[in-house]
Tab-separated table of C-alpha atoms (C1' of nucleotides) in Angstrom:
chain	number	residue	atom	x	y	z
A	1	MET	CA	-32.637	-4.117	-15.479
A	2	ILE	CA	-33.435	-5.084	-19.031
A	3	GLU	CA	-33.082	-8.362	-20.907
A	4	TRP	CA	-31.815	-8.987	-24.406
A	5	SER	CA	-33.422	-11.199	-27.027
A	6	GLU	CA	-31.407	-13.864	-28.811
A	7	ASN	CA	-31.109	-11.551	-31.794
A	8	GLN	CA	-29.741	-8.736	-29.672
A	9	ILE	CA	-27.242	-11.083	-28.067
A	10	HIS	CA	-25.943	-12.223	-31.447
A	11	ALA	CA	-25.719	-8.655	-32.645
A	12	PHE	CA	-23.844	-7.620	-29.509
A	13	ARG	CA	-21.313	-10.451	-29.851
A	14	LYS	CA	-20.596	-9.564	-33.448
A	15	THR	CA	-20.292	-5.848	-32.770
A	16	LEU	CA	-18.009	-6.398	-29.794
A	17	LEU	CA	-15.702	-8.940	-31.431
A	18	ASP	CA	-15.502	-7.049	-34.724
A	19	TRP	CA	-14.375	-4.038	-32.743
A	20	TYR	CA	-11.937	-6.089	-30.684
A	21	ASP	CA	-10.406	-7.740	-33.738
A	22	VAL	CA	-9.388	-4.323	-35.028
A	23	ASN	CA	-8.915	-2.332	-31.828
A	24	GLY	CA	-7.917	-4.853	-29.167
A	25	ARG	CA	-4.791	-3.767	-27.338
A	26	GLN	CA	-1.482	-5.394	-28.145
A	27	LEU	CA	-0.039	-6.306	-24.768
A	28	PRO	CA	3.052	-8.339	-23.821
A	29	TRP	CA	0.925	-11.135	-22.370
A	30	ARG	CA	-1.315	-11.305	-25.414
A	31	GLN	CA	1.366	-12.623	-27.749
A	32	ASP	CA	0.184	-16.173	-27.111
A	33	HIS	CA	-2.274	-18.055	-24.906
A	34	GLU	CA	0.217	-19.889	-22.707
A	35	PRO	CA	-1.468	-20.509	-19.357
A	36	TYR	CA	1.713	-19.395	-17.562
A	37	HIS	CA	1.683	-16.065	-19.385
A	38	VAL	CA	-2.032	-15.538	-18.868
A	39	TRP	CA	-1.741	-16.474	-15.210
A	40	ILE	CA	1.179	-14.187	-14.310
A	41	SER	CA	-0.412	-11.249	-16.089
A	42	GLU	CA	-3.795	-11.800	-14.462
A	43	ILE	CA	-2.303	-11.944	-10.980
A	44	MET	CA	-0.241	-8.802	-11.585
A	45	LEU	CA	-3.265	-7.013	-12.994
A	46	GLN	CA	-5.349	-7.581	-9.869
A	47	GLN	CA	-6.185	-4.095	-8.576
A	48	THR	CA	-3.307	-2.761	-10.659
A	49	GLN	CA	-3.273	-0.716	-13.859
A	50	VAL	CA	-1.996	-2.085	-17.160
A	51	ASN	CA	0.709	0.568	-17.524
A	52	THR	CA	2.099	-0.294	-14.105
A	53	VAL	CA	2.148	-4.003	-14.861
A	54	ILE	CA	3.888	-3.995	-18.257
A	55	PRO	CA	7.509	-3.485	-17.076
A	56	TYR	CA	7.003	-5.849	-14.133
A	57	TYR	CA	5.637	-8.527	-16.429
A	58	GLN	CA	8.536	-8.211	-18.839
A	59	ARG	CA	11.174	-8.421	-16.102
A	60	PHE	CA	9.314	-11.309	-14.495
A	61	MET	CA	9.318	-13.348	-17.687
A	62	THR	CA	13.044	-12.754	-18.105
A	63	GLU	CA	13.790	-13.897	-14.559
A	64	PHE	CA	11.211	-16.682	-14.306
A	65	PRO	CA	10.519	-17.905	-17.852
A	66	THR	CA	8.583	-21.024	-16.842
A	67	VAL	CA	6.449	-22.301	-14.004
A	68	SER	CA	9.367	-24.543	-12.943
A	69	ASP	CA	11.697	-21.559	-12.681
A	70	LEU	CA	9.135	-19.811	-10.517
A	71	ALA	CA	8.631	-22.848	-8.298
A	72	ALA	CA	12.386	-23.145	-7.742
A	73	ALA	CA	13.116	-19.437	-7.251
A	74	PRO	CA	14.538	-18.095	-3.976
A	75	GLU	CA	11.787	-16.173	-2.209
A	76	ALA	CA	13.985	-13.090	-1.822
A	77	LYS	CA	14.478	-12.919	-5.573
A	78	LEU	CA	10.754	-13.280	-6.137
A	79	MET	CA	9.939	-10.484	-3.681
A	80	LYS	CA	12.551	-8.248	-5.312
A	81	ALA	CA	10.825	-8.836	-8.643
A	82	TRP	CA	7.505	-7.892	-7.053
A	83	GLU	CA	8.891	-4.912	-5.114
A	84	GLY	CA	6.634	-1.894	-5.563
A	85	LEU	CA	3.660	-3.794	-6.998
A	86	GLY	CA	1.952	-4.138	-3.631
A	87	TYR	CA	-0.403	-6.815	-2.306
A	88	TYR	CA	2.637	-8.977	-1.705
A	89	SER	CA	0.644	-12.082	-0.799
A	90	ARG	CA	-0.013	-12.267	-4.522
A	91	ALA	CA	3.661	-13.059	-5.067
A	92	ARG	CA	3.779	-15.600	-2.264
A	93	ASN	CA	0.640	-17.318	-3.530
A	94	LEU	CA	2.122	-17.286	-7.017
A	95	GLN	CA	5.012	-19.419	-5.867
A	96	LYS	CA	2.723	-21.642	-3.794
A	97	ALA	CA	0.650	-22.347	-6.875
A	98	ALA	CA	3.768	-22.911	-8.998
A	99	LYS	CA	4.879	-25.543	-6.508
A	100	GLN	CA	1.408	-27.082	-6.557
A	101	ILE	CA	1.608	-27.423	-10.330
A	102	VAL	CA	5.174	-28.729	-10.442
A	103	ASN	CA	5.223	-30.940	-7.346
A	104	GLU	CA	1.652	-32.154	-6.974
A	105	ARG	CA	0.434	-32.194	-10.551
A	106	GLY	CA	3.514	-33.226	-12.509
A	107	GLY	CA	3.640	-29.888	-14.264
A	108	GLN	CA	0.107	-30.225	-15.597
A	109	TRP	CA	-2.285	-27.299	-15.379
A	110	PRO	CA	-5.847	-27.783	-14.209
A	111	LYS	CA	-7.902	-26.836	-17.247
A	112	THR	CA	-11.296	-25.957	-15.800
A	113	VAL	CA	-12.577	-23.046	-13.727
A	114	GLU	CA	-13.158	-25.333	-10.759
A	115	GLY	CA	-9.733	-26.938	-10.990
A	116	LEU	CA	-7.941	-23.633	-11.394
A	117	GLN	CA	-9.489	-22.267	-8.209
A	118	GLU	CA	-7.730	-24.965	-6.217
A	119	LEU	CA	-4.468	-23.161	-6.901
A	120	ALA	CA	-3.327	-20.571	-4.356
A	121	GLY	CA	-4.289	-17.021	-5.212
A	122	ILE	CA	-6.696	-17.971	-8.005
A	123	GLY	CA	-10.271	-16.944	-7.299
A	124	PRO	CA	-13.380	-16.907	-9.461
A	125	TYR	CA	-12.254	-14.040	-11.692
A	126	THR	CA	-8.726	-15.260	-12.413
A	127	ALA	CA	-9.925	-18.833	-12.894
A	128	GLY	CA	-12.452	-17.605	-15.451
A	129	ALA	CA	-9.807	-15.548	-17.236
A	130	ILE	CA	-7.305	-18.407	-17.502
A	131	ALA	CA	-9.945	-21.011	-18.382
A	132	SER	CA	-11.403	-18.869	-21.161
A	133	ILE	CA	-8.197	-17.357	-22.581
A	134	ALA	CA	-5.801	-20.290	-22.252
A	135	PHE	CA	-8.169	-23.263	-22.443
A	136	ASN	CA	-11.052	-21.869	-24.472
A	137	GLU	CA	-13.648	-22.771	-21.849
A	138	PRO	CA	-16.847	-20.727	-22.301
A	139	VAL	CA	-16.936	-19.183	-18.834
A	140	PRO	CA	-17.155	-15.521	-17.847
A	141	ALA	CA	-14.297	-13.614	-16.192
A	142	VAL	CA	-16.066	-11.118	-14.001
A	143	ASP	CA	-13.735	-8.373	-12.859
A	144	GLY	CA	-14.426	-4.728	-12.147
A	145	ASN	CA	-14.677	-4.022	-15.871
A	146	ALA	CA	-17.265	-6.729	-16.491
A	147	PHE	CA	-19.307	-5.576	-13.497
A	148	ARG	CA	-19.283	-1.994	-14.723
A	149	VAL	CA	-19.843	-2.718	-18.419
A	150	PHE	CA	-22.782	-5.072	-17.922
A	151	ALA	CA	-24.297	-3.006	-15.128
A	152	ARG	CA	-24.495	-0.116	-17.616
A	153	LEU	CA	-25.473	-2.100	-20.676
A	154	LEU	CA	-28.404	-3.760	-18.892
A	155	GLU	CA	-29.051	-1.289	-16.072
A	156	ILE	CA	-28.364	-3.896	-13.423
A	157	ASP	CA	-29.082	-2.374	-10.029
A	158	LEU	CA	-27.216	-4.883	-7.876
A	159	ASP	CA	-24.544	-3.537	-5.525
A	160	ILE	CA	-21.346	-4.929	-7.050
A	161	ALA	CA	-19.530	-4.557	-3.727
A	162	LYS	CA	-21.705	-7.319	-2.298
A	163	PRO	CA	-20.559	-10.928	-2.803
A	164	GLN	CA	-24.066	-12.030	-3.855
A	165	ALA	CA	-23.822	-9.909	-6.983
A	166	ARG	CA	-21.118	-12.078	-8.566
A	167	PRO	CA	-23.064	-15.279	-9.279
A	168	ILE	CA	-25.918	-13.234	-10.726
A	169	PHE	CA	-23.611	-11.324	-13.076
A	170	GLU	CA	-21.938	-14.611	-14.018
A	171	LYS	CA	-25.258	-16.128	-15.067
A	172	ILE	CA	-26.198	-13.064	-17.089
A	173	ILE	CA	-22.826	-12.962	-18.849
A	174	GLU	CA	-22.820	-16.722	-19.496
A	175	ARG	CA	-25.905	-16.316	-21.671
A	176	ILE	CA	-24.487	-13.342	-23.539
A	177	MET	CA	-20.875	-14.333	-24.117
A	178	SER	CA	-19.651	-15.853	-27.392
A	179	PRO	CA	-19.433	-19.630	-26.870
A	180	ASP	CA	-16.872	-20.056	-29.640
A	181	ARG	CA	-14.545	-17.205	-28.616
A	182	PRO	CA	-14.807	-16.948	-24.814
A	183	GLY	CA	-11.288	-15.613	-24.256
A	184	ASP	CA	-11.630	-12.889	-26.843
A	185	PHE	CA	-15.076	-11.995	-25.547
A	186	ASN	CA	-13.826	-11.585	-21.971
A	187	GLN	CA	-10.810	-9.578	-23.056
A	188	ALA	CA	-12.940	-7.411	-25.316
A	189	ILE	CA	-15.148	-6.542	-22.344
A	190	MET	CA	-12.048	-5.518	-20.406
A	191	ASP	CA	-10.755	-3.381	-23.260
A	192	LEU	CA	-14.172	-1.771	-23.555
A	193	GLY	CA	-14.212	-1.126	-19.840
A	194	SER	CA	-10.848	0.565	-19.922
A	195	SER	CA	-11.557	2.696	-22.986
A	196	TYR	CA	-15.108	3.830	-23.773
A	197	MET	CA	-16.792	2.568	-20.637
A	198	THR	CA	-14.442	3.741	-17.922
A	199	ALA	CA	-15.528	4.393	-14.359
A	200	LYS	CA	-14.937	8.146	-14.346
A	201	ASN	CA	-15.002	9.720	-17.791
A	202	PRO	CA	-16.729	7.299	-20.143
A	203	ASP	CA	-17.036	8.149	-23.819
A	204	SER	CA	-20.135	6.194	-24.642
A	205	ALA	CA	-21.058	8.525	-27.475
A	206	HIS	CA	-18.234	6.974	-29.504
A	207	SER	CA	-18.431	3.477	-28.065
A	208	PRO	CA	-18.835	0.609	-30.536
A	209	VAL	CA	-21.633	-0.759	-28.358
A	210	LYS	CA	-23.424	2.490	-27.578
A	211	ALA	CA	-26.615	1.169	-29.197
A	212	PHE	CA	-26.624	-1.605	-26.587
A	213	ASN	CA	-25.872	0.695	-23.642
A	214	GLN	CA	-29.238	1.128	-21.949
A	215	ALA	CA	-27.896	3.320	-19.153
A	216	TYR	CA	-26.332	5.666	-21.716
A	217	ILE	CA	-29.491	5.690	-23.826
A	218	ASP	CA	-31.503	6.616	-20.729
A	219	GLY	CA	-28.981	9.260	-19.659
A	220	VAL	CA	-28.276	7.544	-16.368
A	221	GLU	CA	-24.884	6.070	-17.174
A	222	MET	CA	-23.141	7.493	-14.142
A	223	GLN	CA	-25.643	5.821	-11.833
A	224	TYR	CA	-24.059	2.496	-12.787
A	225	PRO	CA	-22.591	0.369	-11.455
A	226	VAL	CA	-24.194	0.579	-8.019
A	227	LYS	CA	-21.357	0.225	-5.549
A	228	SER	CA	-21.428	0.815	-1.805
A	229	LYS	CA	-18.585	2.878	-0.391
A	230	LYS	CA	-15.692	1.582	1.641
A	231	PRO	CA	-14.597	3.086	4.946
A	232	LYS	CA	-11.754	5.611	5.006
A	233	PRO	CA	-8.260	4.525	6.045
A	234	VAL	CA	-7.710	4.726	9.784
A	235	LYS	CA	-4.879	7.039	10.837
A	236	VAL	CA	-2.131	5.461	12.925
A	237	SER	CA	0.846	7.423	14.251
A	238	TYR	CA	4.299	5.890	14.679
A	239	TYR	CA	7.756	6.888	15.733
A	240	GLY	CA	10.382	5.707	13.289
A	241	ILE	CA	13.745	5.197	14.965
A	242	VAL	CA	16.811	5.720	12.796
A	243	ILE	CA	19.814	4.012	14.363
A	244	ARG	CA	22.860	4.297	12.173
A	245	GLN	CA	26.443	3.188	12.577
A	246	ASN	CA	28.732	4.045	9.709
A	247	ASP	CA	27.293	2.152	6.786
A	248	GLN	CA	24.627	0.209	8.657
A	249	PHE	CA	21.105	0.700	9.940
A	250	LEU	CA	19.486	-1.211	12.766
A	251	MET	CA	16.424	-2.638	11.026
A	252	GLN	CA	13.359	-4.487	12.228
A	253	LYS	CA	11.620	-7.357	10.488
A	254	ARG	CA	7.841	-7.149	10.404
A	255	PRO	CA	5.702	-10.060	11.615
A	256	SER	CA	5.153	-12.970	9.234
A	257	GLU	CA	1.469	-12.111	8.892
A	258	GLY	CA	-0.423	-8.923	8.244
A	259	LEU	CA	0.525	-5.654	6.619
A	260	LEU	CA	3.920	-5.763	4.843
A	261	ALA	CA	4.583	-9.197	6.296
A	262	ASN	CA	8.283	-10.095	6.602
A	263	PHE	CA	9.515	-6.799	5.188
A	264	TRP	CA	12.338	-4.852	6.810
A	265	THR	CA	11.676	-1.333	8.080
A	266	PHE	CA	13.181	1.098	10.529
A	267	PRO	CA	11.965	0.153	13.997
A	268	LEU	CA	8.434	1.533	14.234
A	269	ILE	CA	6.796	2.220	17.568
A	270	ALA	CA	3.126	3.074	17.785
A	271	GLU	CA	2.430	6.425	19.391
A	272	ASP	CA	-0.443	4.778	21.258
A	273	ASP	CA	1.973	2.374	22.933
A	274	VAL	CA	4.076	5.303	24.072
A	275	LEU	CA	1.153	7.300	25.404
A	276	ALA	CA	-0.136	4.200	27.194
A	277	LEU	CA	2.825	4.579	29.550
A	278	SER	CA	1.367	7.816	30.828
A	279	LYS	CA	-1.490	8.057	33.311
A	280	THR	CA	-2.583	11.256	31.654
A	281	PRO	CA	-1.905	10.708	27.942
A	282	GLU	CA	-3.881	13.763	26.929
A	283	LEU	CA	-1.595	16.008	28.944
A	284	VAL	CA	1.756	14.708	27.714
A	285	THR	CA	4.154	17.374	26.466
A	286	ASP	CA	6.590	16.869	23.616
A	287	GLU	CA	9.449	16.505	26.057
A	288	GLU	CA	7.661	13.909	28.184
A	289	ARG	CA	6.679	12.107	25.029
A	290	LEU	CA	10.340	11.715	24.117
A	291	ASN	CA	11.139	10.437	27.596
A	292	LEU	CA	8.311	7.919	27.442
A	293	LEU	CA	9.499	6.719	24.055
A	294	GLU	CA	13.036	6.223	25.360
A	295	GLN	CA	11.582	4.422	28.367
A	296	LEU	CA	9.583	2.062	26.159
A	297	ILE	CA	12.616	1.243	24.027
A	298	ARG	CA	14.577	0.517	27.210
A	299	GLN	CA	11.883	-1.777	28.546
A	300	GLU	CA	11.116	-3.603	25.317
A	301	TYR	CA	14.523	-3.851	23.685
A	302	GLY	CA	17.020	-3.133	26.465
A	303	LEU	CA	18.458	-0.317	24.389
A	304	HIS	CA	19.511	2.906	26.106
A	305	LEU	CA	19.051	5.580	23.512
A	306	ARG	CA	18.996	9.349	23.372
A	307	LEU	CA	16.527	10.293	20.688
A	308	VAL	CA	16.701	13.412	18.550
A	309	PRO	CA	13.679	14.394	16.442
A	310	MET	CA	14.453	14.652	12.724
A	311	GLY	CA	12.891	17.046	10.270
A	312	ALA	CA	9.712	18.964	10.695
A	313	LYS	CA	6.857	17.082	9.130
A	314	PRO	CA	6.132	13.404	9.621
A	315	VAL	CA	6.176	10.995	6.689
A	316	LYS	CA	2.715	9.960	5.563
A	317	HIS	CA	1.908	6.750	3.751
A	318	THR	CA	-1.559	5.524	2.885
A	319	PHE	CA	-2.533	1.892	2.411
A	320	THR	CA	-5.967	0.639	1.461
A	321	HIS	CA	-7.229	0.665	5.029
A	322	ARG	CA	-4.529	2.448	7.042
A	323	GLN	CA	-2.708	5.746	6.934
A	324	TRP	CA	0.647	5.732	8.688
A	325	ILE	CA	1.965	9.001	10.048
A	326	ILE	CA	5.592	8.500	10.982
A	327	SER	CA	7.738	10.929	12.968
A	328	LEU	CA	11.416	10.166	12.497
A	329	LEU	CA	13.920	10.308	15.337
A	330	SER	CA	17.599	9.485	15.232
A	331	ALA	CA	19.690	7.815	17.881
A	332	GLU	CA	23.148	6.502	18.491
A	333	VAL	CA	23.668	3.120	20.048
A	334	ALA	CA	26.835	2.098	21.851
A	335	PRO	CA	29.060	-0.180	19.744
A	336	ASP	CA	28.928	-2.832	22.472
A	337	ALA	CA	25.185	-2.560	23.059
A	338	ASP	CA	23.309	-5.775	23.790
A	339	LEU	CA	20.971	-6.383	20.877
A	340	SER	CA	19.776	-9.790	22.043
A	341	PHE	CA	16.312	-8.461	22.890
A	342	PHE	CA	15.988	-6.422	19.745
A	343	PRO	CA	13.915	-8.151	17.046
A	344	GLY	CA	16.072	-7.212	14.122
A	345	LYS	CA	19.600	-6.759	12.880
A	346	TRP	CA	22.098	-4.418	11.269
A	347	LEU	CA	21.743	-4.094	7.533
A	348	SER	CA	24.281	-2.337	5.354
A	349	THR	CA	23.195	0.170	2.743
A	350	GLN	CA	24.496	-2.366	0.257
A	351	GLU	CA	22.108	-5.013	1.581
A	352	LEU	CA	19.267	-2.513	1.717
A	353	ASN	CA	19.764	-1.893	-1.966
A	354	THR	CA	19.570	-5.627	-2.657
A	355	ILE	CA	16.524	-6.772	-0.719
A	356	ALA	CA	12.919	-5.878	-1.462
A	357	LEU	CA	11.687	-2.916	0.576
A	358	PRO	CA	8.157	-1.603	0.890
A	359	LYS	CA	7.429	1.849	-0.463
A	360	VAL	CA	6.937	3.342	2.980
A	361	GLN	CA	10.479	2.364	3.984
A	362	GLU	CA	11.847	3.952	0.829
A	363	LYS	CA	9.988	7.139	1.722
A	364	LEU	CA	11.576	7.123	5.153
A	365	MET	CA	15.052	6.646	3.718
A	366	GLN	CA	14.425	9.349	1.161
A	367	ARG	CA	13.501	11.721	3.964
A	368	LEU	CA	16.820	10.888	5.571
A	369	VAL	CA	18.699	12.019	2.490
A	370	ASN	CA	16.677	15.218	2.250
A	371	THR	CA	17.163	16.272	5.857
A	372	LYS	CA	20.908	15.732	5.864
B	1	DA	C1'	-20.076	-10.525	5.314
B	2	DA	C1'	-16.979	-7.328	5.731
B	3	DG	C1'	-12.252	-6.284	6.758
B	4	DC	C1'	-7.561	-7.063	5.403
B	5	DC	C1'	-4.029	-6.440	1.974
B	6	DG	C1'	-0.068	-1.813	-1.579
B	7	DT	C1'	0.701	1.348	-4.828
B	8	DG	C1'	0.215	4.930	-8.392
B	9	DG	C1'	-2.793	7.892	-11.029
B	10	DT	C1'	-6.470	11.297	-11.488
B	11	DA	C1'	-10.041	14.926	-10.504
C	1	DT	C1'	-5.825	17.126	0.529
C	2	DT	C1'	-9.209	14.104	0.002
C	3	DA	C1'	-11.586	10.607	-2.546
C	4	DC	C1'	-11.753	7.122	-5.522
C	5	DC	C1'	-10.234	4.047	-8.841
C	6	DA	C1'	-7.324	-0.078	-11.214
C	7	DA	C1'	-7.924	-7.244	-14.927
C	8	DG	C1'	-9.318	-9.597	-6.650
C	9	DG	C1'	-8.359	-13.191	-3.185
C	10	DC	C1'	-8.411	-14.726	1.478
C	11	DT	C1'	-10.472	-15.208	5.898
DNA sequence: AAGCCGTGGTA
DNA sequence: TTACCAAGGCT
């Protein structure tokens, strides 16, 4: 890596901010520096693209205009507002933090990076963003953009996937950033990172800071940032059981922790659990498989079902670390069936249109429409 | 430290 | 299709 002189640092600040003053993006959350606005946008933007966030942010501000409104909101309404954004613990933490501010702090925001990180869902990046943008504190906001931009500018060889890299980048950026305009500096770095200095197809030849971009100058831009790879999603096969009576589906609520916590889906049964009932799982035929599945449902839920496979191909849905492969089967259940052992309830199509559903459930329901 | 936690877009 | 990315935080 290289180091800049004081003169270079001053020149970089001026070049960056001059560019930002003219070319900075106009975004809904940049109309003012209200901590509430900065906060909501920063949480939504975690691992999520700007274009995806914009409509969510606008609806959110209409429904929950202030931190008090958010603190007092029914959780179902909040989840409906977040539906489709993913990483749903962000929404739950959002309300936790809103309650912290309203109930424990008399509506007062913590105004320092340290204080902000005491709020649920606010880590080092988001705390730096809020502190610098809303409270003008000269602290870096090191997100993926900042890692990438500074790794290239200075040819920093640290693996940005490793936690130790963060404090080192923070120290480097602290020295470089504009002490009088910290919020604008941090946002300018993000705009740079999402325009000229993107991960895949950067356009450094036209970048306002190309003269400062050592990796570009040396023709090794694509070697930065150094980032170790993550493991592939693990494939998991399920049977999705569609039990319909007139206008209702028998739905199952997911556990309160873990993937898609508390969301409603069709009952999902892991193929592994079904095959575990066989002494020779590798020899199970399709017909036996169906029998084993019906047996498991009898044992676990006390439901006597006759299952009929639906459609040809299973529904696939990929999360960050899992790929679900779901084979749909339909069944009828007797009107007087005992549902006391079944961990779920009947939901009408009306209700299903009202509550928040995860994308994978919507895919399953879509498949239902297509195979009818 | 490394795995968990969603979704949509792009090459 | 696969692979990887996009303004991370929590455990």
